[in-house]
Coordinates of C-alpha atoms in Angstrom, one line a residue:
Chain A
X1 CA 0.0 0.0 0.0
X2 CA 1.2 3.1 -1.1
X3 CA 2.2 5.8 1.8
X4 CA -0.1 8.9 1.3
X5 CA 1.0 10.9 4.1
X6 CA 4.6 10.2 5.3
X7 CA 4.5 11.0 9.1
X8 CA 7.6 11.1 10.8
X9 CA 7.1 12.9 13.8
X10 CA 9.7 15.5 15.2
X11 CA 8.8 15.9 18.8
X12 CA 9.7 19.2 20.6
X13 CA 10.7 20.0 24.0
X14 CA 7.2 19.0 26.0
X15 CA 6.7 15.9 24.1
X16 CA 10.5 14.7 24.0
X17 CA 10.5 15.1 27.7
X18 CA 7.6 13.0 28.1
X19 CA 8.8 10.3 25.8
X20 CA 11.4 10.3 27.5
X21 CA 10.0 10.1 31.2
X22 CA 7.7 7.4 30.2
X23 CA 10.1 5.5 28.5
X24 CA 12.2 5.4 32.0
X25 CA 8.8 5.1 34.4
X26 CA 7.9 1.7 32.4
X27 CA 11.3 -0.1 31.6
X28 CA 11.9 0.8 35.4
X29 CA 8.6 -0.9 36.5
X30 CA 9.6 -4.1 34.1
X31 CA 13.1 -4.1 35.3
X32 CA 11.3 -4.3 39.1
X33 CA 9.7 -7.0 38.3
X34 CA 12.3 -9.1 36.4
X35 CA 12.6 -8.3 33.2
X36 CA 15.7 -7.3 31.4
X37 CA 15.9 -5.6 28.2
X38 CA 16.9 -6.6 24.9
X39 CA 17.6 -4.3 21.9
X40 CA 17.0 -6.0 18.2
X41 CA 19.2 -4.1 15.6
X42 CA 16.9 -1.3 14.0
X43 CA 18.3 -2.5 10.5
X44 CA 16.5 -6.2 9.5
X45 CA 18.7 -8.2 6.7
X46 CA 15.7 -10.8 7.0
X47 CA 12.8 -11.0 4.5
X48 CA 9.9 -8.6 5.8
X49 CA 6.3 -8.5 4.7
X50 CA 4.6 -5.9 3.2
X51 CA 4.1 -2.9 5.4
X52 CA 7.9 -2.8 6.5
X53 CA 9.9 0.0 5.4
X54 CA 12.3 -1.0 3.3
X55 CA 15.0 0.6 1.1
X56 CA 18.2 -0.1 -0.6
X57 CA 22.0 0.2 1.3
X58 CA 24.0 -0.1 -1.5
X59 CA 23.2 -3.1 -3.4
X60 CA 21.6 -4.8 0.0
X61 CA 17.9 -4.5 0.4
X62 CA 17.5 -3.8 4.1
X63 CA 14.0 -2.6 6.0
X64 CA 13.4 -0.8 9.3
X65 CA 12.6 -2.8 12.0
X66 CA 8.9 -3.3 11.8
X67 CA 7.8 -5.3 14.8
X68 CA 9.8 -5.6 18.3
X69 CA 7.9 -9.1 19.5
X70 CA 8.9 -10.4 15.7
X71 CA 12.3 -8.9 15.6
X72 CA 12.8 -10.2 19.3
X73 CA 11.9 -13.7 18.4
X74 CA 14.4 -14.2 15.5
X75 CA 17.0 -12.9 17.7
X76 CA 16.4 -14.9 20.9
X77 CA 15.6 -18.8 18.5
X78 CA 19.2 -17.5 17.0
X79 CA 20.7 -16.6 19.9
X80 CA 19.6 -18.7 23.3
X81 CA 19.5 -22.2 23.5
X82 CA 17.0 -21.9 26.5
X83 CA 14.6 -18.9 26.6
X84 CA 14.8 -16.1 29.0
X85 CA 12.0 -16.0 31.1
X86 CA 11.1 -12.5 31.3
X87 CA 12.4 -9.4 28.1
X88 CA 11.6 -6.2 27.9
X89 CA 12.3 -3.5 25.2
X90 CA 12.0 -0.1 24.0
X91 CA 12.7 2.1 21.0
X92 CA 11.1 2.9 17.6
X93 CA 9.1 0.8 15.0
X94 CA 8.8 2.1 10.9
X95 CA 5.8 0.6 9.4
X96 CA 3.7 2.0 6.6
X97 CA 0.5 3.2 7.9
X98 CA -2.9 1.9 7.3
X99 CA -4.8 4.9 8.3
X100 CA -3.9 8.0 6.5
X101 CA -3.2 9.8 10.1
X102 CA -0.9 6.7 11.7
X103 CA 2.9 7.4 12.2
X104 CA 5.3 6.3 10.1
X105 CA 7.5 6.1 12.8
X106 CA 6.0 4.6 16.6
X107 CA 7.9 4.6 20.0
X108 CA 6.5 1.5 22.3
X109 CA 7.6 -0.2 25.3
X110 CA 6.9 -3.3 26.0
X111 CA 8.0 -7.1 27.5
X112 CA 7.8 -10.6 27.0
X113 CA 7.1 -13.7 28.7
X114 CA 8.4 -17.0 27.6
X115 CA 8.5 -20.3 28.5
X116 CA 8.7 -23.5 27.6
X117 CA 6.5 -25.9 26.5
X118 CA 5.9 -27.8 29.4
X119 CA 5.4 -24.6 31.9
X120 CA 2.0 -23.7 32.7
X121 CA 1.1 -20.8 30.9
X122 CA -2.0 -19.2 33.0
X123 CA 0.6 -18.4 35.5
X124 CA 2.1 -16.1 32.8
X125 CA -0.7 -14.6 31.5
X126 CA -2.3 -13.6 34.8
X127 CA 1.7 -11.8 35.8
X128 CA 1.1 -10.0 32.7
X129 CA -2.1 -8.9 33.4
X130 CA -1.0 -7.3 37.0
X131 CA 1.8 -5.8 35.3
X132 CA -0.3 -4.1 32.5
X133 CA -2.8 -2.9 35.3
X134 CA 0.4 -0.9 36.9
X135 CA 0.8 1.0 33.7
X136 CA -1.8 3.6 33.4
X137 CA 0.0 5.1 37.2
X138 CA 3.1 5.0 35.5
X139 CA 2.1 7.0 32.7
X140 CA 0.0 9.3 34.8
X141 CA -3.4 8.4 33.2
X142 CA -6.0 9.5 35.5
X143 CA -8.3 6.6 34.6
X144 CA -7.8 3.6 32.1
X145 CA -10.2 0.5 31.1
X146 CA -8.5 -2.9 30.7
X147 CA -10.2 -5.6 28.4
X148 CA -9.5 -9.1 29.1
X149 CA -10.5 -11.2 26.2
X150 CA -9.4 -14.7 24.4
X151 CA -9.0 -15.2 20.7
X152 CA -9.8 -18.7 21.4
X153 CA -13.4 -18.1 22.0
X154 CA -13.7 -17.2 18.2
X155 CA -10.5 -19.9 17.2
X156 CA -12.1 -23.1 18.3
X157 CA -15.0 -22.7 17.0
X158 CA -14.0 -21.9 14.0
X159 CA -11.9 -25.2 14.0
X160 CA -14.6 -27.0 15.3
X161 CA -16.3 -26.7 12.0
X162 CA -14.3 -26.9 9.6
X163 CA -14.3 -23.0 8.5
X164 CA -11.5 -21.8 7.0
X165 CA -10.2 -19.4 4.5
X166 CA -12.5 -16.5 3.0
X167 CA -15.5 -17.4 5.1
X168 CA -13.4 -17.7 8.5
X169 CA -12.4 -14.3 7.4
X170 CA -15.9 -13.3 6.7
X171 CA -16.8 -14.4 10.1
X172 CA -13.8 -12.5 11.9
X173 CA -14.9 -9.4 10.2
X174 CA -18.3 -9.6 11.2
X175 CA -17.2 -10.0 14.6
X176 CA -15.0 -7.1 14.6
X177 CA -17.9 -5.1 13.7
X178 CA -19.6 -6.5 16.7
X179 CA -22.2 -7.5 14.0
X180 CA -23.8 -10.6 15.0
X181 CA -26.8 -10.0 11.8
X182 CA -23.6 -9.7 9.4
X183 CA -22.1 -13.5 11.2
X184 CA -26.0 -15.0 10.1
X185 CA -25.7 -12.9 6.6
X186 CA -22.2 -14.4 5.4
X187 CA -23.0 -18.0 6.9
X188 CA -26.4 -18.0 5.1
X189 CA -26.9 -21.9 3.6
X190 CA -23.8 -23.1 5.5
X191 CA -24.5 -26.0 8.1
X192 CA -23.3 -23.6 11.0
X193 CA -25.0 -20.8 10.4
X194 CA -27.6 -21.0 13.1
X195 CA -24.6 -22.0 15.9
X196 CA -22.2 -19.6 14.9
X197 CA -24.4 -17.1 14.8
X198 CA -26.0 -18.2 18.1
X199 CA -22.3 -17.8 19.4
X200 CA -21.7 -14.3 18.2
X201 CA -24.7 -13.0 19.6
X202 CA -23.0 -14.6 23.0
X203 CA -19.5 -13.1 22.5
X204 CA -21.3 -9.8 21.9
X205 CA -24.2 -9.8 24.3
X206 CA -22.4 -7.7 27.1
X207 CA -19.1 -6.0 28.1
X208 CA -19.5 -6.4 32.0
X209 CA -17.8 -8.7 34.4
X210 CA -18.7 -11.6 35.4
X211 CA -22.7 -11.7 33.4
X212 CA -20.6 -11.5 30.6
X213 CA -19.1 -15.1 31.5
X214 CA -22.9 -16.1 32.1
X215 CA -23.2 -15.3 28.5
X216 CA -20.9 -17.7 27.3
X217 CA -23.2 -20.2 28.5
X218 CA -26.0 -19.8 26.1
X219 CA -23.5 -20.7 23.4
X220 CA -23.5 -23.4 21.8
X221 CA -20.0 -24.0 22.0
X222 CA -20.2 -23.1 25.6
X223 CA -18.6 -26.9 26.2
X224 CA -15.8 -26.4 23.9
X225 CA -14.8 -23.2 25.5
X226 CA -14.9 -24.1 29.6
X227 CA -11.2 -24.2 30.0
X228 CA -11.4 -20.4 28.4
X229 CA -14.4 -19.4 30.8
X230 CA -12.5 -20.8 33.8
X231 CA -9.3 -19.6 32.7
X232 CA -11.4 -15.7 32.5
X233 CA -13.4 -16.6 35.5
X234 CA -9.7 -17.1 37.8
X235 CA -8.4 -14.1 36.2
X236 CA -11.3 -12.0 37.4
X237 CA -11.3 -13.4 40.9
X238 CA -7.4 -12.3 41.4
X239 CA -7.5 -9.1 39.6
X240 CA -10.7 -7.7 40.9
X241 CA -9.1 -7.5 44.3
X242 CA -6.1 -5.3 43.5
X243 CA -7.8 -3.4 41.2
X244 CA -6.4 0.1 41.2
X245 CA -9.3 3.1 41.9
X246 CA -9.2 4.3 38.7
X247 CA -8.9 1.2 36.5
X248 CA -11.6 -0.8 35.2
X249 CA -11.8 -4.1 34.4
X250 CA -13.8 -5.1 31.4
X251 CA -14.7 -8.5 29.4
X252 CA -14.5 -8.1 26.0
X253 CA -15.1 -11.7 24.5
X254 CA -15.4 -10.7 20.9
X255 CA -11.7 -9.6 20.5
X256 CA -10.9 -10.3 17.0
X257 CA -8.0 -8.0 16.5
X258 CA -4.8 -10.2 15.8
X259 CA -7.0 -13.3 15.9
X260 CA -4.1 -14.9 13.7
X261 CA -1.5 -14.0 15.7
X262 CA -2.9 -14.3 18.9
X263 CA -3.8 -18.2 20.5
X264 CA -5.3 -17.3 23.8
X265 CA -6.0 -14.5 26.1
X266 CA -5.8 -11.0 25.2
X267 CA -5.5 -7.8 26.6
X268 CA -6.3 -4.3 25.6
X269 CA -6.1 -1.0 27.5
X270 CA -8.0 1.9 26.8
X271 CA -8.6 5.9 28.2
X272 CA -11.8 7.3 28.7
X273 CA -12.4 9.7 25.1
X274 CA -9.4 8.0 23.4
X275 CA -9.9 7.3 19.8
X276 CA -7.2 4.2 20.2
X277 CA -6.5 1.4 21.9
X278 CA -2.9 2.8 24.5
X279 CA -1.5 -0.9 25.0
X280 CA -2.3 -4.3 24.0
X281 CA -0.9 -7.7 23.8
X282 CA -1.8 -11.7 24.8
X283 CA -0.4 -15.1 24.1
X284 CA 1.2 -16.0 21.2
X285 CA 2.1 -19.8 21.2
X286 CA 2.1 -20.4 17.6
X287 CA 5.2 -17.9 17.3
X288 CA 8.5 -19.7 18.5
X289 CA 7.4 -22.8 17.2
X290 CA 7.4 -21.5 13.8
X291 CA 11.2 -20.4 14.2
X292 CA 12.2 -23.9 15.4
X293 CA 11.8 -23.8 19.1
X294 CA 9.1 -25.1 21.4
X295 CA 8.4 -22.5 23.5
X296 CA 5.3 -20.4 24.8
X297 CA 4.9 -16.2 24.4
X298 CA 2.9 -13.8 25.9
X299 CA 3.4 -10.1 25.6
X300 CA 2.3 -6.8 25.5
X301 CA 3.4 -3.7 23.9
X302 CA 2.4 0.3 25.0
X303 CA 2.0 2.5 22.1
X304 CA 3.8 5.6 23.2
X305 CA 3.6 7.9 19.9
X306 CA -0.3 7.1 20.7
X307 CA -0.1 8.4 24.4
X308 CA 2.1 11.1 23.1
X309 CA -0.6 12.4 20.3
X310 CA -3.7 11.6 23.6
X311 CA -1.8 14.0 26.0
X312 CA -1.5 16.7 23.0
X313 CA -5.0 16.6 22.3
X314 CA -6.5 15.2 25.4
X315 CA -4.3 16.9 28.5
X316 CA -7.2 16.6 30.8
X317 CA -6.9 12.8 30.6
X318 CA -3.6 12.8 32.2
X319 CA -2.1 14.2 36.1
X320 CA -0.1 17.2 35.8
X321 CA 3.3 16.3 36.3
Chain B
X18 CA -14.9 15.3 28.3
X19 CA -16.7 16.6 25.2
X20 CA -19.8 18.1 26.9
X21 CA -22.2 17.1 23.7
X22 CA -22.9 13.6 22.5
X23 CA -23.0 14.1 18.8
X24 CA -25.2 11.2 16.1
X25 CA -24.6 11.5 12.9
X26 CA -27.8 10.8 10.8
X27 CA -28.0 10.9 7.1
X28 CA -29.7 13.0 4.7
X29 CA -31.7 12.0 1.9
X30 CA -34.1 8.8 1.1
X31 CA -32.8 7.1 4.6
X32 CA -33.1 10.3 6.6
X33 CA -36.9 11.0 5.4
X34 CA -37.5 7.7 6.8
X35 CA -35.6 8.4 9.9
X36 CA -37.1 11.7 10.6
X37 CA -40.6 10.1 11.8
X38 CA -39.3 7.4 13.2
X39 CA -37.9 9.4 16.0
X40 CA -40.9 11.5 16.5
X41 CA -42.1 11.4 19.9
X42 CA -39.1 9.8 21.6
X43 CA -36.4 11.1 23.4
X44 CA -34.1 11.5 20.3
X45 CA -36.8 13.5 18.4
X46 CA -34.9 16.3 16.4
X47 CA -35.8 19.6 16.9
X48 CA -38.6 21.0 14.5
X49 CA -37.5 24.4 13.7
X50 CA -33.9 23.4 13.5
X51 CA -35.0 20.8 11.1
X52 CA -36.6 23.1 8.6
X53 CA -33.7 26.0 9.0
X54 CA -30.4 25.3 7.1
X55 CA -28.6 24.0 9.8
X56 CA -27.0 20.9 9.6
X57 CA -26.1 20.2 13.6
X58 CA -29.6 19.7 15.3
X59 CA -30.6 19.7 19.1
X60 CA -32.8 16.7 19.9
X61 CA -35.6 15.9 22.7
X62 CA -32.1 15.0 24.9
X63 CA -30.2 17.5 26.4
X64 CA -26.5 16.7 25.7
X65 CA -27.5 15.0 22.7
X66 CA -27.3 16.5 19.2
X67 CA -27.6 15.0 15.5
X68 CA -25.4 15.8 12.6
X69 CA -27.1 15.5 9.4
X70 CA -24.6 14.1 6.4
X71 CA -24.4 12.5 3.0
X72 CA -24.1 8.8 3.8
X73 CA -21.2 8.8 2.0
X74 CA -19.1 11.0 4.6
X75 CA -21.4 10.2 7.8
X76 CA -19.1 7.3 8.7
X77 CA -15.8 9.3 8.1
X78 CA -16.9 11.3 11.1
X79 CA -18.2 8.5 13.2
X80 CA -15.0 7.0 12.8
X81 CA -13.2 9.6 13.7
X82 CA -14.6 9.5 16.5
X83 CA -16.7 13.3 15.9
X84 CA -19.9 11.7 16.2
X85 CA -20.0 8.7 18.5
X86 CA -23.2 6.9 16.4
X87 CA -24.7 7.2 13.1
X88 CA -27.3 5.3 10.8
X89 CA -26.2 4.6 7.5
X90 CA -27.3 2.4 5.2
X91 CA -25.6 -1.0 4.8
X92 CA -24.5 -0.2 1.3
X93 CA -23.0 2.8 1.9
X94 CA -21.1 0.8 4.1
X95 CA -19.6 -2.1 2.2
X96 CA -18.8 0.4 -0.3
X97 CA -16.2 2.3 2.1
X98 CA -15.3 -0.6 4.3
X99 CA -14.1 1.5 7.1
X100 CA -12.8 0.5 10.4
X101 CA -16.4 0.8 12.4
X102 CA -19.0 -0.9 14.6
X103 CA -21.9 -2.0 13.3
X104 CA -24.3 -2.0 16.2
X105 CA -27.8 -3.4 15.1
X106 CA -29.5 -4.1 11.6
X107 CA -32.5 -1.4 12.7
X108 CA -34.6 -3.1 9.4
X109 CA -36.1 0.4 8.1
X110 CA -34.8 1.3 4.8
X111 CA -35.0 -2.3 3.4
X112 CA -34.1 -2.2 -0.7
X113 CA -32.6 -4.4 -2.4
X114 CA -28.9 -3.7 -4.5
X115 CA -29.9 -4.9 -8.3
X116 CA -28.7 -5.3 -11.7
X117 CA -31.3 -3.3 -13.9
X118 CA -31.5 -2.7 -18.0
X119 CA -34.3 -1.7 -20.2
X120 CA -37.8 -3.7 -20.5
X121 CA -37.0 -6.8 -22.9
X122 CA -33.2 -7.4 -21.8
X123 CA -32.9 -10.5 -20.6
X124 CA -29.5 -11.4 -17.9
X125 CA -28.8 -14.2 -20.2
X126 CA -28.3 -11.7 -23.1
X127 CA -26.7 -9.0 -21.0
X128 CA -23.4 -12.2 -20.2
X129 CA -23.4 -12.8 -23.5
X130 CA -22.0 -9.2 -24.6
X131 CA -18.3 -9.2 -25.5
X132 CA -17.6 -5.7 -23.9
X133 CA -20.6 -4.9 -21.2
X134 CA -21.0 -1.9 -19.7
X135 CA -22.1 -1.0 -16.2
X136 CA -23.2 2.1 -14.7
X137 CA -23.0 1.9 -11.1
X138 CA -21.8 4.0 -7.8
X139 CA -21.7 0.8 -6.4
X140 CA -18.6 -0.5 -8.1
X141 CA -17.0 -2.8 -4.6
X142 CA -20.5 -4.5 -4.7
X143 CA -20.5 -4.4 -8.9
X144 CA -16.8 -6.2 -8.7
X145 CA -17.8 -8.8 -6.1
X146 CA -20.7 -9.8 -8.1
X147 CA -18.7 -10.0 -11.4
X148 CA -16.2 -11.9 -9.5
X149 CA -18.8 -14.8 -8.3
X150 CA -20.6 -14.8 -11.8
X151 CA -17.6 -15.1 -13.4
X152 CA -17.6 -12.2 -15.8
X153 CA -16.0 -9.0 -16.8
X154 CA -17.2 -5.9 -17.5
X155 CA -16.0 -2.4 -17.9
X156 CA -17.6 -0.1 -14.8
X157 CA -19.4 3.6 -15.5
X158 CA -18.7 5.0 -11.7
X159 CA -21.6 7.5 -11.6
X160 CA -22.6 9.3 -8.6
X161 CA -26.8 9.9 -9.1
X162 CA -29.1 9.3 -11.3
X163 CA -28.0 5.9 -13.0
X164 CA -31.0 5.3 -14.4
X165 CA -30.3 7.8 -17.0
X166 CA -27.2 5.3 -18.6
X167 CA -29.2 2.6 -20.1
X168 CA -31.6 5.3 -21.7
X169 CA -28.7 7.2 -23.2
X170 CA -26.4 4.5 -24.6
X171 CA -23.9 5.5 -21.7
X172 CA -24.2 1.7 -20.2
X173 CA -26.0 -1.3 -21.4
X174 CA -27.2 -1.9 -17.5
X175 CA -27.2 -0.3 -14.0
X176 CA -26.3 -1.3 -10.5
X177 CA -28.3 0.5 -7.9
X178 CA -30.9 0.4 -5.0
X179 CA -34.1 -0.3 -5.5
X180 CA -37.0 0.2 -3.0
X181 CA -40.1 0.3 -4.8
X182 CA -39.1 0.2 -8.2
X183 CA -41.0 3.4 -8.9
X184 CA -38.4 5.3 -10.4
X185 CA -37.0 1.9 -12.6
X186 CA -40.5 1.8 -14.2
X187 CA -40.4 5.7 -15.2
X188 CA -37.6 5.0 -16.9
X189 CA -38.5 1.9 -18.6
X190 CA -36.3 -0.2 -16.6
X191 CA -36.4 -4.0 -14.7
X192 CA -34.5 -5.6 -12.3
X193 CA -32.8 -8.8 -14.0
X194 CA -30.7 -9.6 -11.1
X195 CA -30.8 -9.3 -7.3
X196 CA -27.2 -8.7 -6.3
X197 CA -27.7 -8.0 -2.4
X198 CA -30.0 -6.1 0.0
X199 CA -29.6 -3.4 2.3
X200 CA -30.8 -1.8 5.3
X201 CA -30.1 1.1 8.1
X202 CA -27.4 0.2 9.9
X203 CA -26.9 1.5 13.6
X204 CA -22.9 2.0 13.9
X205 CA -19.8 3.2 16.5
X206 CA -17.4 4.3 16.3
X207 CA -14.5 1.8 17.6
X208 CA -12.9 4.2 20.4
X209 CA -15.9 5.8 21.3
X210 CA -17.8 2.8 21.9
X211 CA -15.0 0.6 23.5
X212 CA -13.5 3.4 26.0
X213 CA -16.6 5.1 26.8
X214 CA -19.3 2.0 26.7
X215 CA -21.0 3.8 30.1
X216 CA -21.8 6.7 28.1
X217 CA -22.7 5.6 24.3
X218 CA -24.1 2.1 25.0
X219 CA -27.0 4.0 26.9
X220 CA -27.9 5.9 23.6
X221 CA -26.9 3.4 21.7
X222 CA -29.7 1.3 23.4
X223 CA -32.4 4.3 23.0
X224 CA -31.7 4.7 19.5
X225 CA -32.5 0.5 18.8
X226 CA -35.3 0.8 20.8
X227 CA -37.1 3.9 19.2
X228 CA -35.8 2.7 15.5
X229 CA -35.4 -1.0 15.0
X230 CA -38.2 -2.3 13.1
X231 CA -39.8 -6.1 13.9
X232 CA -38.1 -8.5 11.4
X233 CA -40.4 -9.4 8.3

């Protein structure tokens, strides 16, 4: 896709500060809590998909780096024969937007969790979870929403029957849209029309606590997906106690973003007003495996340049330092 | 926080519909303000106000997060495939998306041209049906009054809405295809919706209720 608007943000004194500041506040809070940074080259050598950008260094074709948690996995199946438990980094991504107002250029922060196959995972995810409720203090948000979700409540089904391929995407789309008429519209005929659509209308039916869970009942694939309910039932019951004043915590079962990336539970955090999602992340088991090793991810990243353009805009949203 | 919840409603065939529909509830637009020039509107709600737009840029500004809701048809929609929610099918507006030529042309003779030629502002929906019945054509884009093109020599066929088929018949015209049907579509837009859901899923709620129309 062609780059309409090239955005490369030059950020003056107030918002280089801030950068700044926040990029110490949340590599210190990751570095408390055991996670040590790592710092992929900014130049790739490696084949990248579209939406890197890429350009020529002498007869080399080279390409920004595009994606830390991508980048970061190449270099730790090269470089460690065992994987470290807990990463963290922080810098700059180049990737050609999709909106005509994104950045070309992004500053995140974000960490890693990996394990081996044979460790249990929910441990993980739930550590994560605490850790990405800390964040909105950090960053001096004066309230935040964080979504807990699971892309296997849309993966299983879909492998359950068979749906692959354009309609599978048909499906995720309408889900996105939170559109349970347009899941009936693009299954019309198919033999799993009436469940799948029965499903989405449970995925979809609320966004709060724990009736949301009660929802998953009334689908049809509510057997298929108990481990997931329990898993998001546990996760509720230990978070809902330390839940910071100003943070709340939502259910939001009909996730879809990254559903082919992501293999399990998600998490998203929001502002009050903003237009964009400020941090997100989940588990991503599929990805080391891929690169030759058999180990378990889970992640999140915080979109900085995103937080940068909220506090421009949206000051009020934010304690004065 | 913006003090004003704005809803972005459209103009046109959808919005005459619209208009009546939200008489007497707690979204009714303002009367006056209605027949004045004005194109932002106070409604029954205090803190509430409507936007009236050309479908065609209403969901620009719902997803930019300017109004927090709109109603657009479901066309207008799959046309522009932008990066919103799409809350409820609210039923009203029903009409179907259709391949239309002149009295006596039959589909069957309309595959068989070498070179067809189709006038459409539908041209996403025009490709996709191509696509599935396996044929090519060369696309017209034209922005109103289609039915003009077949008349003219412009196209040999048209792909447009039709609700009653009113305006086909005036112009000696019949539906040789159905191609997909639309309806008003309640939508959000994806920020406002999933970091304020305590303040749009409320209205969002009032606005199904006072709109959607009993399935047929």
């Amino acid at each position: 896709m062609a780059v309409r608007t090239p955005h490369f943000p030059d950020l003056l004194f107030g918002s280089a500060a801030r950068l700044r500041a926040w990029e110490g506040a949340l590599m210190g809070l990751l570095a408390a809590q055991g996670y040590r940074e790592l710092h992929p080259s900014l130049v790739l050598r490696e084949a990248v998909p579209e939406g890197g950008l890429r350009f020529f260094d002498g007869d080399e074709l080279v390409a920004l780096r595009w994606d830390f948690t991508v980048s970061l996995a190449g270099l730790l199946a090269r470089s460690f024969p065992e994987p470290p438990p807990r990463v963290s980094y922080a810098g700059a991504v180049f990737r050609r937007p999709v909106q005509p107002w994104e950045a070309v250029e992004r500053f995140e922060v974000g960490c890693e969790r990996i394990q081996s196959d044979d460790e249990d995972g929910a441990g993980a995810d739930l550590e994560l979870a605490r850790l990405l409720m800390a964040i909105p203090g950090a960053l001096g948000l004066k309230s935040a929403i964080l979504h807990l979700g699971n892309a296997a409540l849309v993966r299983k089904p879909l492998e359950a029957e068979g749906l692959f391929g354009e309609l599978a995407s048909a499906v995720v789309a309408a889900l996105s849209r939170r559109a349970p008429h347009r899941v009936a519209e693009v299954m019309d005929g198919h033999p799993a029309a009436a469940r799948m659509t029965a499903h989405a209308q449970a995925l979809l039916s609320d966004l709060d606590g724990t009736k949301t869970l009660d929802a998953l009942s009334s689908s049809p694939y509510a057997h298929l997906l108990q481990g997931e309910r329990e898993h998001l039932q546990r996760t509720l019951q230990d978070l809902l106690p330390i839940l910071p004043p100003n943070l709340e915590l939502r259910m939001d079962l009909a996730d879809v973003a990254g559903l082919d990336f992501y293999t399990g539970p998600t998490l998203r955090l929001w502002a009050p007003g903003a237009q964009q999602e400020l941090a997100a992340g989940g588990r991503y088991d599929s990805l080391f495996p891929g690169l030759g090793r058999p180990w378990k991810a889970a992640g999140f990243c915080v979109r900085l340049s995103r937080l940068l353009d909220l506090a421009a805009t949206r000051p009020d949203l934010f304690e004065q330092p | 926080m913006p003090s004003t919840l704005l809803i972005a409603f459209p103009k046109g065939r959808l919005g005459d519909e619209l208009v009546p529909l939200l008489a007497q509830t707690p979204l009714a637009l303002d009367a006056a303000a209605l027949k004045s020039r004005v194109l932002r509107i106070p409604t029954a709600t205090p803190g509430v106000a409507a936007l009236l737009l050309k479908g065609a840029d209403l969901p620009r500004y719902v997803a930019a997060g300017v109004a927090c809701l709109g109603i657009v048809g479901s066309d207008t929609l799959d046309e522009l495939d932008m990066d919103l929610l799409e809350l409820a099918d609210l039923g009203f507006g029903a009409c179907r998306l259709s391949l239309c030529a002149l009295a006596g042309v039959s589909l069957d003779s309309l595959r068989a041209k070498p070179h067809l030629r189709l006038a459409t502002k539908f041209p996403k929906a025009t490709e996709a049906w191509l696509t599935r019945e396996g044929l090519t054509a060369e696309l017209v884009p034209l922005s109103s009054s289609a039915e003009l093109a077949p008349l003219l020599g412009l196209a040999d066929a048209i792909v447009d809405l039709v609700q009653t088929g009113g305006t086909l018949k005036a112009h000696g015209l019949v539906e040789t295809a159905v191609l997909g049907r639309s309806s008003a579509r309640l939508v959000a837009g994806r920020g406002a919706y999933l970091s304020e859901p305590g303040r749009i899923r409320p209205l969002a709620e009032s606005l199904i209720q006072a709109l959607r129309l009993p399935p047929a």
